[in-house]
Tab-separated table of C-alpha atoms and ligand atoms in Angstrom:
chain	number	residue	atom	x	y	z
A	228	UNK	CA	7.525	19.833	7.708
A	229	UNK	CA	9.064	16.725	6.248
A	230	UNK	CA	9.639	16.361	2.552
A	231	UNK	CA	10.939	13.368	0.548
A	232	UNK	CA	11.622	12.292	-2.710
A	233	UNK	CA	8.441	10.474	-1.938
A	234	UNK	CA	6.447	13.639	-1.810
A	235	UNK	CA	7.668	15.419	-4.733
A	236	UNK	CA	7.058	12.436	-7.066
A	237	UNK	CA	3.525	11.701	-5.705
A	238	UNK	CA	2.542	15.467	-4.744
A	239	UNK	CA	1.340	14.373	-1.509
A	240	UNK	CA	2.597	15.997	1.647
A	241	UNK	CA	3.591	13.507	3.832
A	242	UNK	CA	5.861	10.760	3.075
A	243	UNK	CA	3.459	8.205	4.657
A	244	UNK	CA	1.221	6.145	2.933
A	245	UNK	CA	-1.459	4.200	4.175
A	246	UNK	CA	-1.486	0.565	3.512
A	247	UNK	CA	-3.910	-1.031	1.203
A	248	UNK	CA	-5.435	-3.922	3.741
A	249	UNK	CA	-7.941	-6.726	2.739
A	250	UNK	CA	-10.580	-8.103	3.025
A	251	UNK	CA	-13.089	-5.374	4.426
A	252	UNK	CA	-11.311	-2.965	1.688
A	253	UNK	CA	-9.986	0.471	2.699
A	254	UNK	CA	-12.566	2.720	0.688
A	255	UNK	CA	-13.723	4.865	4.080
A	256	UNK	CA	-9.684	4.736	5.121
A	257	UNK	CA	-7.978	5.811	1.753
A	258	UNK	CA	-10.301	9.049	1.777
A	259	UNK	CA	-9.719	9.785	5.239
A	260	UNK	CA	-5.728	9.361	4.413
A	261	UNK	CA	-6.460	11.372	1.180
A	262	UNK	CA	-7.521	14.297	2.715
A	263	UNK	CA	-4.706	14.014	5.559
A	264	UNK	CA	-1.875	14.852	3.364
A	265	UNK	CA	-0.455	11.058	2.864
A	266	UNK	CA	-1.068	8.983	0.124
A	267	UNK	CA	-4.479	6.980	1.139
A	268	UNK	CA	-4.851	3.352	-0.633
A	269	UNK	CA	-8.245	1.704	-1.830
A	270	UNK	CA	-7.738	-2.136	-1.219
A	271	UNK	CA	-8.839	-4.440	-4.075
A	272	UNK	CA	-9.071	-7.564	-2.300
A	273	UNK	CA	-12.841	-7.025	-1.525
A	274	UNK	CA	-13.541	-7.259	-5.155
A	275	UNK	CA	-12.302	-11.162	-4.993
A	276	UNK	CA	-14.018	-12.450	-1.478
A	277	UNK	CA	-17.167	-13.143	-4.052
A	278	UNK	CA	-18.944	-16.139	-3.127
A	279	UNK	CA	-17.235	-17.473	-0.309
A	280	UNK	CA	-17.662	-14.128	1.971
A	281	UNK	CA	-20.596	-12.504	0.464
A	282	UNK	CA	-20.948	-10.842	3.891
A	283	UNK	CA	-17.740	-8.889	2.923
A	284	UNK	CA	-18.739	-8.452	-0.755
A	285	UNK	CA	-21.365	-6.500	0.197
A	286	UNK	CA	-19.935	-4.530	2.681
A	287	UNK	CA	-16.866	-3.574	0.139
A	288	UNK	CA	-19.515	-2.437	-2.164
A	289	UNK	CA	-21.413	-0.303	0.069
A	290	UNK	CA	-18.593	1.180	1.414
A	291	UNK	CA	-17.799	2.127	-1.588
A	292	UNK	CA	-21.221	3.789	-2.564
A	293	UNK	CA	-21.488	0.604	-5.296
A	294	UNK	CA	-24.139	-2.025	-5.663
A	295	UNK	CA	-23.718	-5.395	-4.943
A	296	UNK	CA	-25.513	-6.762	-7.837
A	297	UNK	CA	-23.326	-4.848	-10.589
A	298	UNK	CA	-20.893	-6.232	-12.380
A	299	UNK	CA	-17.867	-6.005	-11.314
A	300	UNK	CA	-15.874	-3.779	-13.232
A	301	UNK	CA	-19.313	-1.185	-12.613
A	302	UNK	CA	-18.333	-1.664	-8.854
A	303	UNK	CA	-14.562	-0.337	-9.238
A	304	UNK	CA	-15.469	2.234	-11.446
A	305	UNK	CA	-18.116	3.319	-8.863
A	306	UNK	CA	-15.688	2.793	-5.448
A	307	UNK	CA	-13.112	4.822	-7.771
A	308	UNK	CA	-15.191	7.640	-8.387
A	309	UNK	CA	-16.345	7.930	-5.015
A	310	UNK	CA	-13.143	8.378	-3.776
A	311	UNK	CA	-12.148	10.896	-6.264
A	312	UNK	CA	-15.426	13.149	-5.327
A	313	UNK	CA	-14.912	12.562	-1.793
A	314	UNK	CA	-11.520	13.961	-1.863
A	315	UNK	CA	-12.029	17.077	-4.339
A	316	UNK	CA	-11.949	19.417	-1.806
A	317	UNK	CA	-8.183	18.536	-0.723
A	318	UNK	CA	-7.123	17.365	-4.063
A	319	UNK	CA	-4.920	14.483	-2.340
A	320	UNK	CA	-3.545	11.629	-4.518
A	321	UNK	CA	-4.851	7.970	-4.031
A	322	UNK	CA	-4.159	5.169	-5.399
A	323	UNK	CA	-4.886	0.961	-5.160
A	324	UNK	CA	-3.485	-2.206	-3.608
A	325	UNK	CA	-3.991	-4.898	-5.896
A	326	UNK	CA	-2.455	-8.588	-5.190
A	327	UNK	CA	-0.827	-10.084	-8.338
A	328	UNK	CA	-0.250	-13.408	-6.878
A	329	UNK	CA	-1.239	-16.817	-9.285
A	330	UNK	CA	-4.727	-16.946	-6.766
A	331	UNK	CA	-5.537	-13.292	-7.725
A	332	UNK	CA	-4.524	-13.284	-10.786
A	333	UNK	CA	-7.676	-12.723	-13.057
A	334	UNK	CA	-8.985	-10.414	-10.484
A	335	UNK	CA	-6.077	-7.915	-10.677
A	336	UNK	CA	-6.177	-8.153	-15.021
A	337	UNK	CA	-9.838	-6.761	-13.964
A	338	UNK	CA	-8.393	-4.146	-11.613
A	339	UNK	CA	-5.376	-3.087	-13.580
A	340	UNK	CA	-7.503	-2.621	-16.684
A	341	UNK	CA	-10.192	-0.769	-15.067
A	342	UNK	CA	-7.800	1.870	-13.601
A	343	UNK	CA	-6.351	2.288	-16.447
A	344	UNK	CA	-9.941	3.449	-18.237
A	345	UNK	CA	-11.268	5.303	-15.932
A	346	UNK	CA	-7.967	7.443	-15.236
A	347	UNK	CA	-7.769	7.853	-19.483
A	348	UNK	CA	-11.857	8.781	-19.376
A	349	UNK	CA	-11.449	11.860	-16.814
A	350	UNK	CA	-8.988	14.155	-16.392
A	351	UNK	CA	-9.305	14.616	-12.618
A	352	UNK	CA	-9.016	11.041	-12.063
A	353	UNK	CA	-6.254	10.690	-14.464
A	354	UNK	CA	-4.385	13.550	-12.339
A	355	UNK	CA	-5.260	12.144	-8.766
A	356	UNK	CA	-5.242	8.384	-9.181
A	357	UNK	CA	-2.088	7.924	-10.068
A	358	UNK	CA	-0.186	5.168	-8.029
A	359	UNK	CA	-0.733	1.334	-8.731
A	360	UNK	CA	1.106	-0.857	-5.729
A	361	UNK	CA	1.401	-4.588	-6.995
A	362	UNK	CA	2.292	-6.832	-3.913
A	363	UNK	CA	2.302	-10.905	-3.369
A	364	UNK	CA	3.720	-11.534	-6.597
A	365	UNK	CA	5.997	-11.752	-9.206
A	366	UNK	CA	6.218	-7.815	-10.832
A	367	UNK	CA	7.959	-8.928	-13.978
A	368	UNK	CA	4.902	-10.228	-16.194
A	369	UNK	CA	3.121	-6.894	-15.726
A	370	UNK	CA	5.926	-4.221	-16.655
A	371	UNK	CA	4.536	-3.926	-20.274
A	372	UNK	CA	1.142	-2.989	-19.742
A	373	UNK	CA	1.787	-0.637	-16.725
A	374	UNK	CA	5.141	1.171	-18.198
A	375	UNK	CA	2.831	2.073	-21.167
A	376	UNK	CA	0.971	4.475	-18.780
A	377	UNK	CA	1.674	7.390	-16.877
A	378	UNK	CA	0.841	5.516	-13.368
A	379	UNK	CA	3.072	5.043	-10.539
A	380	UNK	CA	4.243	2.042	-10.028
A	381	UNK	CA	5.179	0.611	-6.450
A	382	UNK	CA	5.768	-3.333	-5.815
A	383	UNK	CA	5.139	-4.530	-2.066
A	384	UNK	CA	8.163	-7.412	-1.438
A	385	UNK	CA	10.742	-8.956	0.986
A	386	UNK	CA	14.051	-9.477	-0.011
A	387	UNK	CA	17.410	-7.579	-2.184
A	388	UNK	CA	16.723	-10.274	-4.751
A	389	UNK	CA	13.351	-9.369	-5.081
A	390	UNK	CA	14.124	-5.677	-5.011
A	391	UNK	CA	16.291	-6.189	-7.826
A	392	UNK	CA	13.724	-7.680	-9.939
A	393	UNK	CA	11.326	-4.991	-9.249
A	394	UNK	CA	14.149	-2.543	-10.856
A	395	UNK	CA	15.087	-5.323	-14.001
A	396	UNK	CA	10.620	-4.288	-13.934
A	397	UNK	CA	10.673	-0.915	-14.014
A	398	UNK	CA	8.982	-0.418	-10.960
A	399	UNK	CA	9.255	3.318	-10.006
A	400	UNK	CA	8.972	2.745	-5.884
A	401	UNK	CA	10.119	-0.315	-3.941
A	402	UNK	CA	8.479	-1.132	-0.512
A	403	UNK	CA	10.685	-3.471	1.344
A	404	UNK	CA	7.948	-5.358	3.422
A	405	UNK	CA	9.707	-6.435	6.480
A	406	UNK	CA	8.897	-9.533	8.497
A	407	UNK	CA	7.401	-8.052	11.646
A	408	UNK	CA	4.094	-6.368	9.178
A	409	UNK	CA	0.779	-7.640	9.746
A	410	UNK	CA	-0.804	-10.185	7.511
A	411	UNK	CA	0.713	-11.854	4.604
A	412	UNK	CA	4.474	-11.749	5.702
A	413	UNK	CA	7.149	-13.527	3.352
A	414	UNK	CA	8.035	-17.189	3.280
A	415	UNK	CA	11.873	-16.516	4.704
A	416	UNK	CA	11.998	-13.908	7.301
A	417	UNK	CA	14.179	-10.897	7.402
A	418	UNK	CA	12.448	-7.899	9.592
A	419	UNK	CA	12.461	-4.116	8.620
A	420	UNK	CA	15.784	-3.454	10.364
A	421	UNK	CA	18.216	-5.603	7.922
A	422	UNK	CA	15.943	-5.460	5.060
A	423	UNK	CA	15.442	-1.738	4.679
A	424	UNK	CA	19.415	-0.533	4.595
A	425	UNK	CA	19.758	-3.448	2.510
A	426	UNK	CA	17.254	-2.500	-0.569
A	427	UNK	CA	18.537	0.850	0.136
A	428	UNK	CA	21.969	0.253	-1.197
A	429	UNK	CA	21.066	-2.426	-3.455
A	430	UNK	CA	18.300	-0.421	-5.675
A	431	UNK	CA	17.795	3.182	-4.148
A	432	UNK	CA	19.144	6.136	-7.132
A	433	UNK	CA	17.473	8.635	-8.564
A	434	UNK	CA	15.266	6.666	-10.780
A	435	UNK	CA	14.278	4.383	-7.894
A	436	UNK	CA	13.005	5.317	-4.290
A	437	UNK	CA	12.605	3.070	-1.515
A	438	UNK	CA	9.586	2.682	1.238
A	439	UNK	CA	10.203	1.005	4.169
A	440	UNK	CA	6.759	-1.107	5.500
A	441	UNK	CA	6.602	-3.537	8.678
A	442	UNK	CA	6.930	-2.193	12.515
A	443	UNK	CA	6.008	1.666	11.175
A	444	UNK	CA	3.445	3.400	13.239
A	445	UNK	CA	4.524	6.749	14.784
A	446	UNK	CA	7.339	9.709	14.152
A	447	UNK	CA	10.135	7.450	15.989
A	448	UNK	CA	9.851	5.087	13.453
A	449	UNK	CA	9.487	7.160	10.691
A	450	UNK	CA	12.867	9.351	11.249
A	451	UNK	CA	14.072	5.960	11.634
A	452	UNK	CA	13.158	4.735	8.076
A	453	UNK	CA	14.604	8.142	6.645
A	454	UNK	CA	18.032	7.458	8.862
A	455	UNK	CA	17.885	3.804	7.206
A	456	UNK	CA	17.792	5.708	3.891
A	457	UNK	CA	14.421	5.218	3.049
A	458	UNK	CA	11.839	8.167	1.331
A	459	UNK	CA	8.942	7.239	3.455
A	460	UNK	CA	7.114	4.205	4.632
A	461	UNK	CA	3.826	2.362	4.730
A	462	UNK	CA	1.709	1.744	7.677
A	463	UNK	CA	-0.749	-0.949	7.978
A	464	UNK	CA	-1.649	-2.023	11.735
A	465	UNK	CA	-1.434	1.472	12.403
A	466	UNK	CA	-4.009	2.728	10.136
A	467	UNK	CA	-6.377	0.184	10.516
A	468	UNK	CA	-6.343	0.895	14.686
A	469	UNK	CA	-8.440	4.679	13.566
A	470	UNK	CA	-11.728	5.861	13.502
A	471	UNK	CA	-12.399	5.985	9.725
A	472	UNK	CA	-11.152	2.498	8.712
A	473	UNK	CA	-13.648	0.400	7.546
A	474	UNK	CA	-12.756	-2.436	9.492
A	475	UNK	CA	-14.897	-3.959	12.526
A	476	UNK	CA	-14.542	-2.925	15.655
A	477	UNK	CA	-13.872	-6.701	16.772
A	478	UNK	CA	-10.311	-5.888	14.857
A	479	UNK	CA	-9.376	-3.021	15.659
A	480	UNK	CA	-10.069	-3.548	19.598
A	481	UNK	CA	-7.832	-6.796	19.118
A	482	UNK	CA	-4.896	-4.754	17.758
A	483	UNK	CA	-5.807	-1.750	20.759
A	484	UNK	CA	-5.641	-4.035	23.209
A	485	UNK	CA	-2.745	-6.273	22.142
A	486	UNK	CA	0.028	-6.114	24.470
A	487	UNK	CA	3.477	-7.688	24.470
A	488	UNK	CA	4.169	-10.463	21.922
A	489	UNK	CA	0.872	-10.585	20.722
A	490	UNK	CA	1.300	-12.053	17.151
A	491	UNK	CA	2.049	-15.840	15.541
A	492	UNK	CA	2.622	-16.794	12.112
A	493	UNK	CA	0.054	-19.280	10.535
A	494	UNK	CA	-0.810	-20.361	6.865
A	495	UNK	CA	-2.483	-17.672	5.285
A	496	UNK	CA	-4.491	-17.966	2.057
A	497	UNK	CA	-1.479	-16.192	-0.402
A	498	UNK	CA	1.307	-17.627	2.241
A	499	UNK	CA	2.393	-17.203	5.733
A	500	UNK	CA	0.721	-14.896	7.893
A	501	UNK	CA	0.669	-13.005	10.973
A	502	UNK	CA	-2.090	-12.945	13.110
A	503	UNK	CA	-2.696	-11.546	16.785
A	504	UNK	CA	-2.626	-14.496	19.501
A	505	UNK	CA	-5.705	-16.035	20.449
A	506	UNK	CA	-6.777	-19.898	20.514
A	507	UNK	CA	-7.797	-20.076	17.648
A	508	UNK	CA	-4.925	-18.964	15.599
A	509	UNK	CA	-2.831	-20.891	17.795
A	510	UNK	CA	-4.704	-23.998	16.743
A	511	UNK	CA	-4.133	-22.772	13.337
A	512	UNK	CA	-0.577	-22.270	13.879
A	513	UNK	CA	-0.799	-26.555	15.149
A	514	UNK	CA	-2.196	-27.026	12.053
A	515	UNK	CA	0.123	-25.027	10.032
A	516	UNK	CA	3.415	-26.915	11.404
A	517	UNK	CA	1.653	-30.076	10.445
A	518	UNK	CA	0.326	-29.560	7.317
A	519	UNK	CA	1.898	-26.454	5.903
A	520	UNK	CA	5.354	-26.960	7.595
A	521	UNK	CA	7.286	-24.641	4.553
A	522	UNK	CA	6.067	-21.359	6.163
A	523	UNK	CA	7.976	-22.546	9.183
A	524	UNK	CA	10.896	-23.723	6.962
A	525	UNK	CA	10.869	-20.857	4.258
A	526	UNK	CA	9.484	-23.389	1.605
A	527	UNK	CA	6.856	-22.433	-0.660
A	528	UNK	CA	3.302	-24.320	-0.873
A	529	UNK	CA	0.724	-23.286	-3.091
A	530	UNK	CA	-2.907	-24.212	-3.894
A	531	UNK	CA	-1.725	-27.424	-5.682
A	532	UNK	CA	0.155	-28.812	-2.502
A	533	UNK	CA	-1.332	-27.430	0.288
A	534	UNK	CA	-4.170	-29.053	2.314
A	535	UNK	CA	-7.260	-26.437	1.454
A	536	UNK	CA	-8.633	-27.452	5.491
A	537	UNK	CA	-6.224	-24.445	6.675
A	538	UNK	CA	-7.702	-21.999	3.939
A	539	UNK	CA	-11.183	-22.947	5.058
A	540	UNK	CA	-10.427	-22.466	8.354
A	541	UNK	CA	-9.268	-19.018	8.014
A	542	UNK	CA	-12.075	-17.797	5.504
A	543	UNK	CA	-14.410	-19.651	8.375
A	544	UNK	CA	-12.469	-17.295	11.225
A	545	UNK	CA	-12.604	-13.914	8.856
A	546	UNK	CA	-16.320	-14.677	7.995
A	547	UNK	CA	-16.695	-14.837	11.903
A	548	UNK	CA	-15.309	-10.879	12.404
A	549	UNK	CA	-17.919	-10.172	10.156
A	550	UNK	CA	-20.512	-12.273	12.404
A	551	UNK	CA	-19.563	-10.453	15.343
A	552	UNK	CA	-18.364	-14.014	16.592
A	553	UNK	CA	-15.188	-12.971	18.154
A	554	UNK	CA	-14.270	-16.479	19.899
A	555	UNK	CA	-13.989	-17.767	15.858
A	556	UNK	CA	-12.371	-15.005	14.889
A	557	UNK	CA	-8.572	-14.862	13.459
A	558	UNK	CA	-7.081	-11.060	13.162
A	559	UNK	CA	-4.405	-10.460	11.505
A	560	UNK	CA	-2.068	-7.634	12.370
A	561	UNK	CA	1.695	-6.864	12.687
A	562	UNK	CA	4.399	-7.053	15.563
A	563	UNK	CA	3.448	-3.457	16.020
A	564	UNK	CA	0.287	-4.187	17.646
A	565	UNK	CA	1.686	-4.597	20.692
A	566	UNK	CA	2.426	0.016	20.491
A	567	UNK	CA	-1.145	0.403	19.311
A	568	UNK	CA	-2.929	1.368	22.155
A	569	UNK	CA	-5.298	4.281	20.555
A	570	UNK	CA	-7.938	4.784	18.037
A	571	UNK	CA	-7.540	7.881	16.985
A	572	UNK	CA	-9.059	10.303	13.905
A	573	UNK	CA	-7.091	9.768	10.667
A	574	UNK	CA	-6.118	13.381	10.298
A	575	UNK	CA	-4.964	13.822	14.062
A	576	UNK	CA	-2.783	10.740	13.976
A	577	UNK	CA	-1.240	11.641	10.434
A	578	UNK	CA	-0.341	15.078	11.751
A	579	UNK	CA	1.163	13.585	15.370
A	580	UNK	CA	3.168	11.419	13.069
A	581	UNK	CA	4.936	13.792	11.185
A	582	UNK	CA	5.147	16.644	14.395
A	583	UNK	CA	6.880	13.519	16.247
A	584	UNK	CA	8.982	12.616	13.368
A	585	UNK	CA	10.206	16.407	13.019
A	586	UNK	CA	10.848	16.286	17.076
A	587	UNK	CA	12.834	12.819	16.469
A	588	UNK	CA	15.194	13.889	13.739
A	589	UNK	CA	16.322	17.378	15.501
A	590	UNK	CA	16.457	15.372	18.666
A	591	UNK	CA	19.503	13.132	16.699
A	592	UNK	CA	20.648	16.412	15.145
A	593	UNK	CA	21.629	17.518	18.862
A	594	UNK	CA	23.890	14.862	19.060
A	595	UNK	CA	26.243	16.222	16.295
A	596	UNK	CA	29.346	18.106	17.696
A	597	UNK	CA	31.573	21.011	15.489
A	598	UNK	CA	34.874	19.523	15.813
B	495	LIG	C1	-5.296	-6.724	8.164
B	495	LIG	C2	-4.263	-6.513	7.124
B	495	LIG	C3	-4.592	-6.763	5.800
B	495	LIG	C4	-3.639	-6.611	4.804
B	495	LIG	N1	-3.993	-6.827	3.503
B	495	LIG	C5	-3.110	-6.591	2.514
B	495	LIG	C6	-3.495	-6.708	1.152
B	495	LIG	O1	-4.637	-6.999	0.814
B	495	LIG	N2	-2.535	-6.463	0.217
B	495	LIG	C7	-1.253	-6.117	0.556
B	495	LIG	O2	-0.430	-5.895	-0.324
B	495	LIG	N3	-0.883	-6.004	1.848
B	495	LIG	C8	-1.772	-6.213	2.818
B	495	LIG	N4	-1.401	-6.056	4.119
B	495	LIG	C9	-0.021	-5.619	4.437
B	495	LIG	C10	0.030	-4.097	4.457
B	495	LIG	O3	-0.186	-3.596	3.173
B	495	LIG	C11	1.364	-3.541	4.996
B	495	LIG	O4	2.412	-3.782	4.095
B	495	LIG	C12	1.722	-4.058	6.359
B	495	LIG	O5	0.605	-3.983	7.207
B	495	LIG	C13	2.857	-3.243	6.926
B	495	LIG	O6	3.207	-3.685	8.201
B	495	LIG	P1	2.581	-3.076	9.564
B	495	LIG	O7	1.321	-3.820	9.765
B	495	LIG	O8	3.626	-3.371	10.573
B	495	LIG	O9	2.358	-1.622	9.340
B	495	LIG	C14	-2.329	-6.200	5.138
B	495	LIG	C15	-2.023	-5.931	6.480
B	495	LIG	C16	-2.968	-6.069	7.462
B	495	LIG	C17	-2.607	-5.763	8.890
């Protein structure tokens, strides 16, 4: 058994926690990583697709026993609940992914504030939903209203400098998002191996822990974020590749069969992105060096500069996944893909994890001499 700082602070019993991954949401996924021992994630990015991928809507709803036609606070409350009843009988810990970039702002106000009610209107929920994880923003502006609660508080970013505002923040645990994860990747690239020592020693002490995210998928790599000083890590690709996640089969067959050097960055819709090679990304990536060229050039566009053609492009190739229309389709993974080759049961793959992970770190351990 492996046990972290991670795991005493969160009472889970794995120091892995499953990525919260838009835009199909994670509501099947976080209770099948729930009830494995890690800490499972619902993903809140459902909530915004709204209008423009109703297909999605819907299916983020259902999935998470809600209706459609509520309003939307009724729908988190609902996907909330469900999770919490679907998980009573291992009384695991969840909690949400919610974006805090300027595009998603008003949507993650919503989520924030609804989390916060329902955890203060049941005790149960109060005790098991406990962990907010901001990403794709600034953390700063938020600090008062979350260090009011009891929740905690985990910021997704990319660099020392932004580690050191999460701690200026408050923010309890720091996931150091390298380059190589899948989907929305920063706009200067440093990968897991530099950036995770480096938060490490800039922010890690006993008020602080440290998560390493980007290339993490099996026990090699976790022993290897715990050598690198981390207390645990997040997985994305990897969890999205099982049986349970709620996203379509067109994706997770992409990421199966991947292979060698199977990802490009491209615009995505909160920054640069990674997606799996296919023509049509690459045609995106064309269109991304021509009129997006500051994700190749680690300079920041935003709605007000950027030519909206490349965000209707990729809500046209997500809206395709949903189609079934997999010559359309964009999916986005990380580097990792390419050492995804299975699709296998939550529960099985969280427990190979950690049994691999033991096996790694007393296979290092033999390498240690009495002098
Ligand atoms: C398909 C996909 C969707 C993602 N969506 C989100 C998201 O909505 N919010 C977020 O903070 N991170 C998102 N991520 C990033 C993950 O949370 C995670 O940090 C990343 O996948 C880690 O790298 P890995 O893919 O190498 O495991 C997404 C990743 C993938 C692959």
């Amino acid at each position: 058994m492996i046990k972290t700082r991670l795991c005493d602070l969160l009472e889970i019993k794995h120091p892995i926690i499953q990525a919260g991954m838009g835009p199909f949401g994670t509501n099947n996924l976080c209770v099948a990583s729930t009830n494995a021992g890690a800490l499972g994630l619902i993903s809140s990015s459902g909530i915004a697709s709204g209008n423009s991928q109703p297909g999605i809507y819907d299916f983020f709803c259902r999935s998470g026993g809600a209706n459609p036609d509520d309003d939307k606070e009724t729908i988190l409350r609902t996907v909330f609940q469900q999770t919490l009843d679907k998980t009573r009988e291992s009384q695991g810990i969840f909690g949400i992914n919610v974006m805090v970039s300027a595009e998603m702002r008003e949507v993650a106000e919503l989520v924030v504030r609804t989390m916060i009610s329902a955890r203060e209107e049941d005790q149960e929920m109060k005790r098991r939903f406990k962990v907010l994880v901001t990403s794709a923003g600034d953390p700063l502006p938020w600090s008062e209203a979350i260090k009011k609660t009891d929740l905690v508080w985990m910021h997704v970013m990319p660099s020392v400098k932004a580690a050191l505002r999460c701690k200026k923040a408050g923010v309890d645990v720091i996931v150091a998002s390298g380059h190589e994860g899948g989907f929305h990747t920063s706009w200067e690239p440093i990968h897991s191996m530099v950036l995770l020592p480096a938060v490490v020693e800039a922010v890690s002490d006993e008020k602080t822990l440290v998560v390493g995210a980007g290339g993490y998928c099996d026990g090699k790599t976790l022993a290897a974020a715990l050598a690198l000083g981390a207390d645990g890590v997040q997985m994305g690709t990897r969890f999205l590749c099982t049986e349970e996640s709620d996203f379509h089969q067109i994706w997770k067959e992409g990421i199966r069969h991947a292979g060698d050097r199977a990802t490009i960055i491209a615009r995505g819709f909160v920054g640069p992105a990674r997606w799996l090679k296919s023509p049509r990304s690459e045609e995106h990536a064309k269109n991304t060096l021509e009129k997006s060229p500051g994700v190749y050039l680690g300079i920041p566009d935003d709605y007000t500069t950027i030519d909206m053609s490349l965000i209707e492009y990729e809500i046209e190739s997500i809206n395709a996944i949903f189609e079934g229309n997999k010559e359309k389709a964009m999916l986005a993974a990380g580097e990792v893909a390419q050492r995804v080759d299975d699709m296998p049961k939550v529960n099985d793959m969280v427990q190979t994890i950690v049994r691999d992970a033991e096996g790694a770190l007393k296979g290092i351990y033999k390498y240690m001499i009495q002098p």
